Short mmCIF file of C-alpha atoms and ligand atoms in Angstrom, two decimals:
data_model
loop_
_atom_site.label_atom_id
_atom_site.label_comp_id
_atom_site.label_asym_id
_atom_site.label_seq_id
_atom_site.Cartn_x
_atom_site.Cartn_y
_atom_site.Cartn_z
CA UNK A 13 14.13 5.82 25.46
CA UNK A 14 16.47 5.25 22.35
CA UNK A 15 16.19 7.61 19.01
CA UNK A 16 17.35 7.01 16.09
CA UNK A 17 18.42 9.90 14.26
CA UNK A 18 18.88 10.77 10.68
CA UNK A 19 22.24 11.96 10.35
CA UNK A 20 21.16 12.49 6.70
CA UNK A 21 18.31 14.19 6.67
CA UNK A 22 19.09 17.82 5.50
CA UNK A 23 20.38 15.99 2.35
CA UNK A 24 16.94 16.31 1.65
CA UNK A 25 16.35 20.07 1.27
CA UNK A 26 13.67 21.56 -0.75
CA UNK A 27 13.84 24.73 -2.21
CA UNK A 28 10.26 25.16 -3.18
CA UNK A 29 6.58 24.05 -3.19
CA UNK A 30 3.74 24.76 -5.71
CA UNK A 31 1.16 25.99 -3.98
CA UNK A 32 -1.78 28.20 -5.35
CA UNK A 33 -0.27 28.62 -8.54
CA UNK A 34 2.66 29.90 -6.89
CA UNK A 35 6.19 28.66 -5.96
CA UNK A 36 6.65 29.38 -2.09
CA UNK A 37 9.42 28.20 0.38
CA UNK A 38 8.94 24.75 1.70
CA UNK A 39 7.65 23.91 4.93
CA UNK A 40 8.74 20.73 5.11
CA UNK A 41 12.56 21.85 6.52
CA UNK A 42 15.87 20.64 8.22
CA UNK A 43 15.24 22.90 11.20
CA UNK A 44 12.16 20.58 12.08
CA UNK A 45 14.62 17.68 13.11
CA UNK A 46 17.12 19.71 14.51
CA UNK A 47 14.74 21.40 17.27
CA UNK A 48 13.65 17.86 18.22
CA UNK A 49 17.03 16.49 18.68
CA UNK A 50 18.03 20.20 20.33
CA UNK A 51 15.34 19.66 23.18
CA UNK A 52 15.78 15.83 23.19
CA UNK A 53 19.21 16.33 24.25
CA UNK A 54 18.30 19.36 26.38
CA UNK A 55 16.19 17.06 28.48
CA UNK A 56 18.79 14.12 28.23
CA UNK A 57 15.67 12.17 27.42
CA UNK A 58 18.09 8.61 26.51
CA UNK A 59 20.58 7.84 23.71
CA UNK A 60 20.52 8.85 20.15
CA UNK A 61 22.24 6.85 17.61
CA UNK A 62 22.57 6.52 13.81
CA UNK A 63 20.04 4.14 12.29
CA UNK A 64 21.75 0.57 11.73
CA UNK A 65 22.04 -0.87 8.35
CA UNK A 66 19.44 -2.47 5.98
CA UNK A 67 19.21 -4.44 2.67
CA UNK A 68 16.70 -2.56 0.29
CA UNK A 69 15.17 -5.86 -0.30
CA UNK A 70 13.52 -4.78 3.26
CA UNK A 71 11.72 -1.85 1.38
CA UNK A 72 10.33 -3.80 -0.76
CA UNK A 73 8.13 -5.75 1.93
CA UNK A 74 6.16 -2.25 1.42
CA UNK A 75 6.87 -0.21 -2.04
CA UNK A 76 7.55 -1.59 -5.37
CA UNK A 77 10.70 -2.44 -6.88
CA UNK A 78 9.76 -0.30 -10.06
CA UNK A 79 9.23 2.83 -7.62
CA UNK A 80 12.23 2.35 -5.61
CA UNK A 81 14.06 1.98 -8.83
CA UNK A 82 12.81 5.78 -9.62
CA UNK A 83 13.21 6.33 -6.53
CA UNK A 84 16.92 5.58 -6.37
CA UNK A 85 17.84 6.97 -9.86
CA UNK A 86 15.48 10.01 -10.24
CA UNK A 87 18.26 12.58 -9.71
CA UNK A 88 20.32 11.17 -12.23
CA UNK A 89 18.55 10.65 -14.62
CA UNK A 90 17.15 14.82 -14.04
CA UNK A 91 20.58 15.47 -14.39
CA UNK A 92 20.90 13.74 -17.76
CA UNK A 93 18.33 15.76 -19.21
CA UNK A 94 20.50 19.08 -18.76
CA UNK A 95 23.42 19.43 -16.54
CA UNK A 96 21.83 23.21 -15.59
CA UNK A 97 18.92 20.89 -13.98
CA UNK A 98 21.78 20.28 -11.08
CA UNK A 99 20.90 23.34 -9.97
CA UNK A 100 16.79 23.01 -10.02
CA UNK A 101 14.70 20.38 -7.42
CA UNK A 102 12.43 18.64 -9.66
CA UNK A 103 8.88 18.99 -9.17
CA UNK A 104 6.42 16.95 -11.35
CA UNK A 105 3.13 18.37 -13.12
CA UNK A 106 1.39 15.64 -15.11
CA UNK A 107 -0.62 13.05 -13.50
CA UNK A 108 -2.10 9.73 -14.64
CA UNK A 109 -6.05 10.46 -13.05
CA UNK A 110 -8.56 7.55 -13.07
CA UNK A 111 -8.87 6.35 -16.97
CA UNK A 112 -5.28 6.51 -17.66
CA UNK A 113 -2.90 3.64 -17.68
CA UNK A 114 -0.51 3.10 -14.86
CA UNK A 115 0.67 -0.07 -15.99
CA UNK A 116 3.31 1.27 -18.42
CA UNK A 117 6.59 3.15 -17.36
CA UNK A 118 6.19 6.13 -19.73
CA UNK A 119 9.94 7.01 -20.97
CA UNK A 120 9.47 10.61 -20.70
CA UNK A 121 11.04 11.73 -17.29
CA UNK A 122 8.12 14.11 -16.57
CA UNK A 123 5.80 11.59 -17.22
CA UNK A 124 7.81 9.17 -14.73
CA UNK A 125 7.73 11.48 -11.97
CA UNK A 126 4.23 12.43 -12.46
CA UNK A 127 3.16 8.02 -12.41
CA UNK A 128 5.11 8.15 -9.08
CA UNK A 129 3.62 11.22 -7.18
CA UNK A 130 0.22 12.65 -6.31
CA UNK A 131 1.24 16.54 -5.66
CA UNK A 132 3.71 19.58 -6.77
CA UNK A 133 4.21 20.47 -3.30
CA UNK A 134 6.97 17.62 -2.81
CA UNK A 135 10.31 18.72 -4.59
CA UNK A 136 12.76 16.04 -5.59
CA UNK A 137 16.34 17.14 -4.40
CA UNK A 138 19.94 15.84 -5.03
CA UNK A 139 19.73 14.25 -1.53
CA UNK A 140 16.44 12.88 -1.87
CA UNK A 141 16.66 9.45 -1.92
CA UNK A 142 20.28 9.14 0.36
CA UNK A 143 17.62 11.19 3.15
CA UNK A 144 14.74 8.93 2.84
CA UNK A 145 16.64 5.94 2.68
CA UNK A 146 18.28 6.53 6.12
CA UNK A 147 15.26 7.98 7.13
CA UNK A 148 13.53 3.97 7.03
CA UNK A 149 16.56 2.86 8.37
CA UNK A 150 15.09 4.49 11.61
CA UNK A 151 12.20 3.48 11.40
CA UNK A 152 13.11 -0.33 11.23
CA UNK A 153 16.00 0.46 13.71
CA UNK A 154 13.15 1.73 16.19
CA UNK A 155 11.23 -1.93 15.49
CA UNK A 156 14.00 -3.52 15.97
CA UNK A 157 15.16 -1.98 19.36
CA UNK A 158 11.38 -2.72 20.39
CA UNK A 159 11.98 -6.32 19.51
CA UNK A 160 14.83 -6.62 21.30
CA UNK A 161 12.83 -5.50 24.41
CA UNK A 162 12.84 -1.90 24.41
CA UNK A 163 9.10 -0.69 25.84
CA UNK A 164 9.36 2.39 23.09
CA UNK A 165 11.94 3.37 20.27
CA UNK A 166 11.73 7.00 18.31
CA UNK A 167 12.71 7.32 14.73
CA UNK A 168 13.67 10.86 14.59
CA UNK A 169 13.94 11.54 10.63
CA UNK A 170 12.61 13.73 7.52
CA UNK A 171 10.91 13.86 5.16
CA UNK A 172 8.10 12.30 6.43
CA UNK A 173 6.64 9.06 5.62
CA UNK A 174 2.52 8.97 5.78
CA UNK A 175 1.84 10.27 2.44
CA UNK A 176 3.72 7.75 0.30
CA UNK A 177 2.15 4.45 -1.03
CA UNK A 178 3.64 1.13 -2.20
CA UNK A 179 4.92 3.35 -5.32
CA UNK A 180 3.64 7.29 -5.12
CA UNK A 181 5.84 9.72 -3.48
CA UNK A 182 3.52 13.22 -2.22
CA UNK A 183 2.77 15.16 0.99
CA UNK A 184 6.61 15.84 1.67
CA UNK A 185 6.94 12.08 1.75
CA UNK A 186 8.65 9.69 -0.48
CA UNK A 187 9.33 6.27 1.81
CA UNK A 188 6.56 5.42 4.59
CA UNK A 189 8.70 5.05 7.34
CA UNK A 190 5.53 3.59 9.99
CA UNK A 191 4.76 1.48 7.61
CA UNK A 192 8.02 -0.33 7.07
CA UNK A 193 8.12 -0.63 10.69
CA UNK A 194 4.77 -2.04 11.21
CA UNK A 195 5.62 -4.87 8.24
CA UNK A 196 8.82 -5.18 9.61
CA UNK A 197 7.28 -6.05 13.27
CA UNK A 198 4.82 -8.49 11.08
CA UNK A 199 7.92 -10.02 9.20
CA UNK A 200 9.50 -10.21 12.78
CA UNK A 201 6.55 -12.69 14.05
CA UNK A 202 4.26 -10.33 15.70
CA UNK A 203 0.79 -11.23 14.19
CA UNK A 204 -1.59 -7.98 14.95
CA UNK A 205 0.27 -4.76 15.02
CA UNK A 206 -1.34 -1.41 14.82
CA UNK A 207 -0.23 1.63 13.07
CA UNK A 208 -2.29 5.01 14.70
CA UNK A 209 -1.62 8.81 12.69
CA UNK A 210 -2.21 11.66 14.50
CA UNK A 211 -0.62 13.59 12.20
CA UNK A 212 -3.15 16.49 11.39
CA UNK A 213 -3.35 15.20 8.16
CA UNK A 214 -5.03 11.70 6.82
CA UNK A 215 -1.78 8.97 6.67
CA UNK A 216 -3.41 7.99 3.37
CA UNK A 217 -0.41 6.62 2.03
CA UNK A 218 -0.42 3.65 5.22
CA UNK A 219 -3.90 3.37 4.72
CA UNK A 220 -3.61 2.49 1.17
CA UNK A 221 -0.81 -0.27 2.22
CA UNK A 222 -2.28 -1.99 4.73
CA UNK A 223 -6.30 -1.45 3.48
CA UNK A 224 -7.23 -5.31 2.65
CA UNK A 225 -5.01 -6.83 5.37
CA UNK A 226 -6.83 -7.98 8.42
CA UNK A 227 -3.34 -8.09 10.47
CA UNK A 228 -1.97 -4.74 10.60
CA UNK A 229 -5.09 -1.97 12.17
CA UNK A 230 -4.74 1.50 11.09
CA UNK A 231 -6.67 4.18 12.70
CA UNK A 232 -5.97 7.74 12.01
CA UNK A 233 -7.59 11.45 13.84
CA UNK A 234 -6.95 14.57 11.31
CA UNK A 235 -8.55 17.08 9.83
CA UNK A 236 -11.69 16.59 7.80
CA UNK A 237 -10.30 15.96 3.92
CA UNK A 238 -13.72 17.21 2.27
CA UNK A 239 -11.44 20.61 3.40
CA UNK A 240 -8.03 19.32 4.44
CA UNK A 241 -5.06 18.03 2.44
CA UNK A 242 -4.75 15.34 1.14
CA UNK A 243 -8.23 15.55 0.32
CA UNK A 244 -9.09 12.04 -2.03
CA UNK A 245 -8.86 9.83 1.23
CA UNK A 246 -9.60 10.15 5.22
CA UNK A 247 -13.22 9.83 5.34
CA UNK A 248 -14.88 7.76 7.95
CA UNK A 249 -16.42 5.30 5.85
CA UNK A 250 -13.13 3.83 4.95
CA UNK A 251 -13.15 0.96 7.05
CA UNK A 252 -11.23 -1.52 4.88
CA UNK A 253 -11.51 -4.37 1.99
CA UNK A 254 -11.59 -8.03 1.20
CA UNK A 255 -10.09 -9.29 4.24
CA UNK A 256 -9.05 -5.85 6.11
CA UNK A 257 -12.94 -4.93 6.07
CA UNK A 258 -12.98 -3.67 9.76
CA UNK A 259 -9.35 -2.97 10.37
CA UNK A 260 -9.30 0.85 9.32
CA UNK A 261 -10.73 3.17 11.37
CA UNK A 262 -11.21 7.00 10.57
CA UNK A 263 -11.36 9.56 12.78
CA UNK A 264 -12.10 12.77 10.56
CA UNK A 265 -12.66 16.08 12.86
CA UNK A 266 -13.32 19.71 11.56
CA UNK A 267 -10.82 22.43 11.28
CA UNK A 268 -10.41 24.13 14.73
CA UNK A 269 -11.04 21.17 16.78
CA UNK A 270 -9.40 21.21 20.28
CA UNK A 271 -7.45 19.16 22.67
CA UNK A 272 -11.00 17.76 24.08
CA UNK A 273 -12.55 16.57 21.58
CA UNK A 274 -9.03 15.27 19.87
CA UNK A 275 -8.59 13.57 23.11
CA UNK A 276 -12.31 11.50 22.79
CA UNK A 277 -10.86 10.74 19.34
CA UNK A 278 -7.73 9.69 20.72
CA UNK A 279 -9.60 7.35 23.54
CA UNK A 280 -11.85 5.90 20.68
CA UNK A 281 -8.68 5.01 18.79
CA UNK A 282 -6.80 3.20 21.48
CA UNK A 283 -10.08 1.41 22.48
CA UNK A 284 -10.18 0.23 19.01
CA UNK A 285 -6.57 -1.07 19.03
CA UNK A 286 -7.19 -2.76 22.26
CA UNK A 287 -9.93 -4.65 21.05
CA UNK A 288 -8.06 -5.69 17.61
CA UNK A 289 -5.64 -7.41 20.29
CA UNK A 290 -2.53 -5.61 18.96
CA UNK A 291 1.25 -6.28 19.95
CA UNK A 292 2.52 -3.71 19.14
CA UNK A 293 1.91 0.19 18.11
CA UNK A 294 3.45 1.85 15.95
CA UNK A 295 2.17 5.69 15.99
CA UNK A 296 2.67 8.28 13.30
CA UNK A 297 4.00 11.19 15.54
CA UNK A 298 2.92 14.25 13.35
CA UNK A 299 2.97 16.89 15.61
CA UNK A 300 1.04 19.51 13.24
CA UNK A 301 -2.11 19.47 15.61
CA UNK A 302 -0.82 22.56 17.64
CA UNK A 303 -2.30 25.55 17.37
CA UNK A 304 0.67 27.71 15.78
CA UNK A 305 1.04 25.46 12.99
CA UNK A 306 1.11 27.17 9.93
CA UNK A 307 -0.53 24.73 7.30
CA UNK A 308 -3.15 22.68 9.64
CA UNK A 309 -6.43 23.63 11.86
CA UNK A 310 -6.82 21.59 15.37
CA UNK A 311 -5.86 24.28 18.54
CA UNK A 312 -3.46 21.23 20.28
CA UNK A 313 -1.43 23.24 22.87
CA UNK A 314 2.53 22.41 23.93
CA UNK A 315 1.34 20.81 27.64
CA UNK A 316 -1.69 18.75 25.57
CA UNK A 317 1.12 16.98 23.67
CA UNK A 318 2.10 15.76 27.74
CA UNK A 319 -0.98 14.52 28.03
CA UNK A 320 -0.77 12.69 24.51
CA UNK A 321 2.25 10.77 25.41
CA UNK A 322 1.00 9.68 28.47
CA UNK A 323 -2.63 7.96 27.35
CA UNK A 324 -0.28 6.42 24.80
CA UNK A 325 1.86 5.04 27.44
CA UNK A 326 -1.49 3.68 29.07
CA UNK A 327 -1.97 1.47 26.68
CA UNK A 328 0.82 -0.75 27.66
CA UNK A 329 1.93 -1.95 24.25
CA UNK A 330 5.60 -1.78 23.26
CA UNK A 331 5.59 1.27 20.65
CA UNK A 332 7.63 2.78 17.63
CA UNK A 333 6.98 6.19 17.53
CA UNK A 334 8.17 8.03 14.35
CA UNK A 335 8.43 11.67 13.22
CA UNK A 336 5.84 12.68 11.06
CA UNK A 337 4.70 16.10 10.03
CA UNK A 338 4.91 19.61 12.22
CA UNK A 339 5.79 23.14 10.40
CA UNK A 340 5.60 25.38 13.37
CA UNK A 341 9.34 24.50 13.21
CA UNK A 342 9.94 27.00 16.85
CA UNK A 343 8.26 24.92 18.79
CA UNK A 344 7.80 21.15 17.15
CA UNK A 345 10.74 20.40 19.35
CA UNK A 346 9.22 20.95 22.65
CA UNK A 347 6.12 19.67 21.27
CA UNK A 348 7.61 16.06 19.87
CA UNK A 349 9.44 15.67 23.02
CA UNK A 350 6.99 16.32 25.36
CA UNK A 351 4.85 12.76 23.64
CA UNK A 352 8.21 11.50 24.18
CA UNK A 353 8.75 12.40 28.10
CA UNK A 354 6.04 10.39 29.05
CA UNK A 355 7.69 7.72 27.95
CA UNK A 356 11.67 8.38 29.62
CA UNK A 357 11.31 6.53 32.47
CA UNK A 358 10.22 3.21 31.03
ZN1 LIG B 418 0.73 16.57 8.46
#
């Protein structure tokens, strides 16, 4: 199987998170891609390669122009403010709830960051934008390896993508990577695709892009958000809008839930795809449901993650798998690749 790897990915390197009222070392760190592509290469589980090149108009198919705009400029324009900020990640701390307008670009930088984000536990580095940028690029590289004929592609990249909407960065994420590659497949001329998170957190950010769209199905398992982050979204009556009423299906289980009961989840998932009639899968490979993770609550174990891979192979669809979320940063190697072994020899 072929992963593309971001090369550029510890550009992106947050110092710290707010969390509690306190400022704490971030989770979300380099290390996490380099055990993966340490025990991918161990196992000489296929190539790796650099993600190939895109135009940025292909972001746009999923985030706004305005928020890429930020996006690519954010740094600077920190920067501007006082050349000591060089030094600082930029975390934002005023946010737009419910009755304010988001209509307007406020001038004020703090104000910009805080239209474009839903957390302070997502710094804003120098290499910010250069890392997420690369980081689509394989994503859409993995879609368009599976095009070409491939039976499964890996984007291997950080930060993560799940969290971020058509124009909010949050959740460590700032570009949603399965997203792009699920329009991308769409753009490509596949007419159902289906995007399934098991990250242990709600992928509210893909939610929120595909909600009212009755061609792209997105089912999600994670941990209950009346207690789990992100909290505002994840709950299982969240089935979709307008035209996409029926094509979102959440799979909300309590904190401490266990390979067996993930597993039914999983099966009820993959049913649910089969039925929709999908294409294609692209899955949201957070691999923060095991046990030792330090900021999540299902009891997943390193040989369940075996087992993972291989009902996901069962399905028979061509798949993109991409990197998610997974902060027990020891073993998220051995965990990612083992989803991935079951599908070397295919
Ligand atoms: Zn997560």
């Amino acid at each position: 199987m072929i992963t593309f790897y971001n090369h550029l990915h510890a550009q992106h390197q947050g110092k710290v998170e707010m969390f509690r009222g306190a400022l704490v070392p971030c989770y979300e760190v380099p290390a996490r891609a380099d055990h993966v592509l340490a025990e991918l290469q161990r196992r000489k589980l296929g190539t790796v390669q650099h993600p190939n090149a895109f135009d940025d108009a292909v972001l746009e198919r999923i985030h706004s122009r305005r928020y890429l705009q930020f996006l690519a400029t954010a740094w600077d324009q920190w920067v501007a403010l006082d050349p000591a900020n060089a030094g600082t990640d930029i975390l934002p701390s005023v946010w737009p709830t419910r009755t304010f307008r988001t209509d307007i670009e406020p001038d004020n930088f703090s104000a910009k960051m805080g239209l474009y984000s839903f957390d302070a536990g997502t710094p804003f580095t120098a290499g910010t934008w250069v890392a997420a940028r690369a980081g689509a690029h394989c994503a859409l590289s993995a879609a368009q390896a599976m095009l070409a004929g491939d039976r499964a592609a890996f984007a291997l990249s950080r930060p993560p993508g799940h969290h971020a909407g058509a124009d909010f960065f949050g959740g460590y994420c700032f570009l949603n990577n399965a997203a792009l590659a699920a329009q991308y497949l769409r753009d490509a001329g596949m007419e159902r695709v289906a995007v399934l998170d098991i990250d242990y957190h709600h992928g509210n950010g893909t939610q929120a892009c595909f909600y009212d769209r009755p061609d792209v199905f997105f089912a999600s398992i994670h941990g209950d958000p009346r207690t789990e982050y992100p909290f505002f979204l994840g709950h299982a009556d969240e089935t979709g809008v307008g035209a996409g009423k029926g094509f979102n299906l959440n799979l909300p289980l309590p904190r401490g839930t266990g390979y067996p009961a993930w597993a039914a989840a999983l099966d009820t998932a993959l049913a649910r795809i089969q039925q929709f009639g999908a294409q294609a899968l692209v899955v949201s490979m957070g691999m923060d449901t095991f046990v030792g993770d330090p900021i999540s609550g299902f009891t997943l174990h390193s040989d369940d993650y075996l087992r993972v891979g291989a009902r996901l192979r069962a399905c028979g669809l061509p798949t993109v798998l991409v990197f998610e979320g997974g902060y027990a940063v020891q073993e998220v190697g051995v965990n990612a690749v083992n989803v991935l072994q079951a599908f070397a020899d295919v």
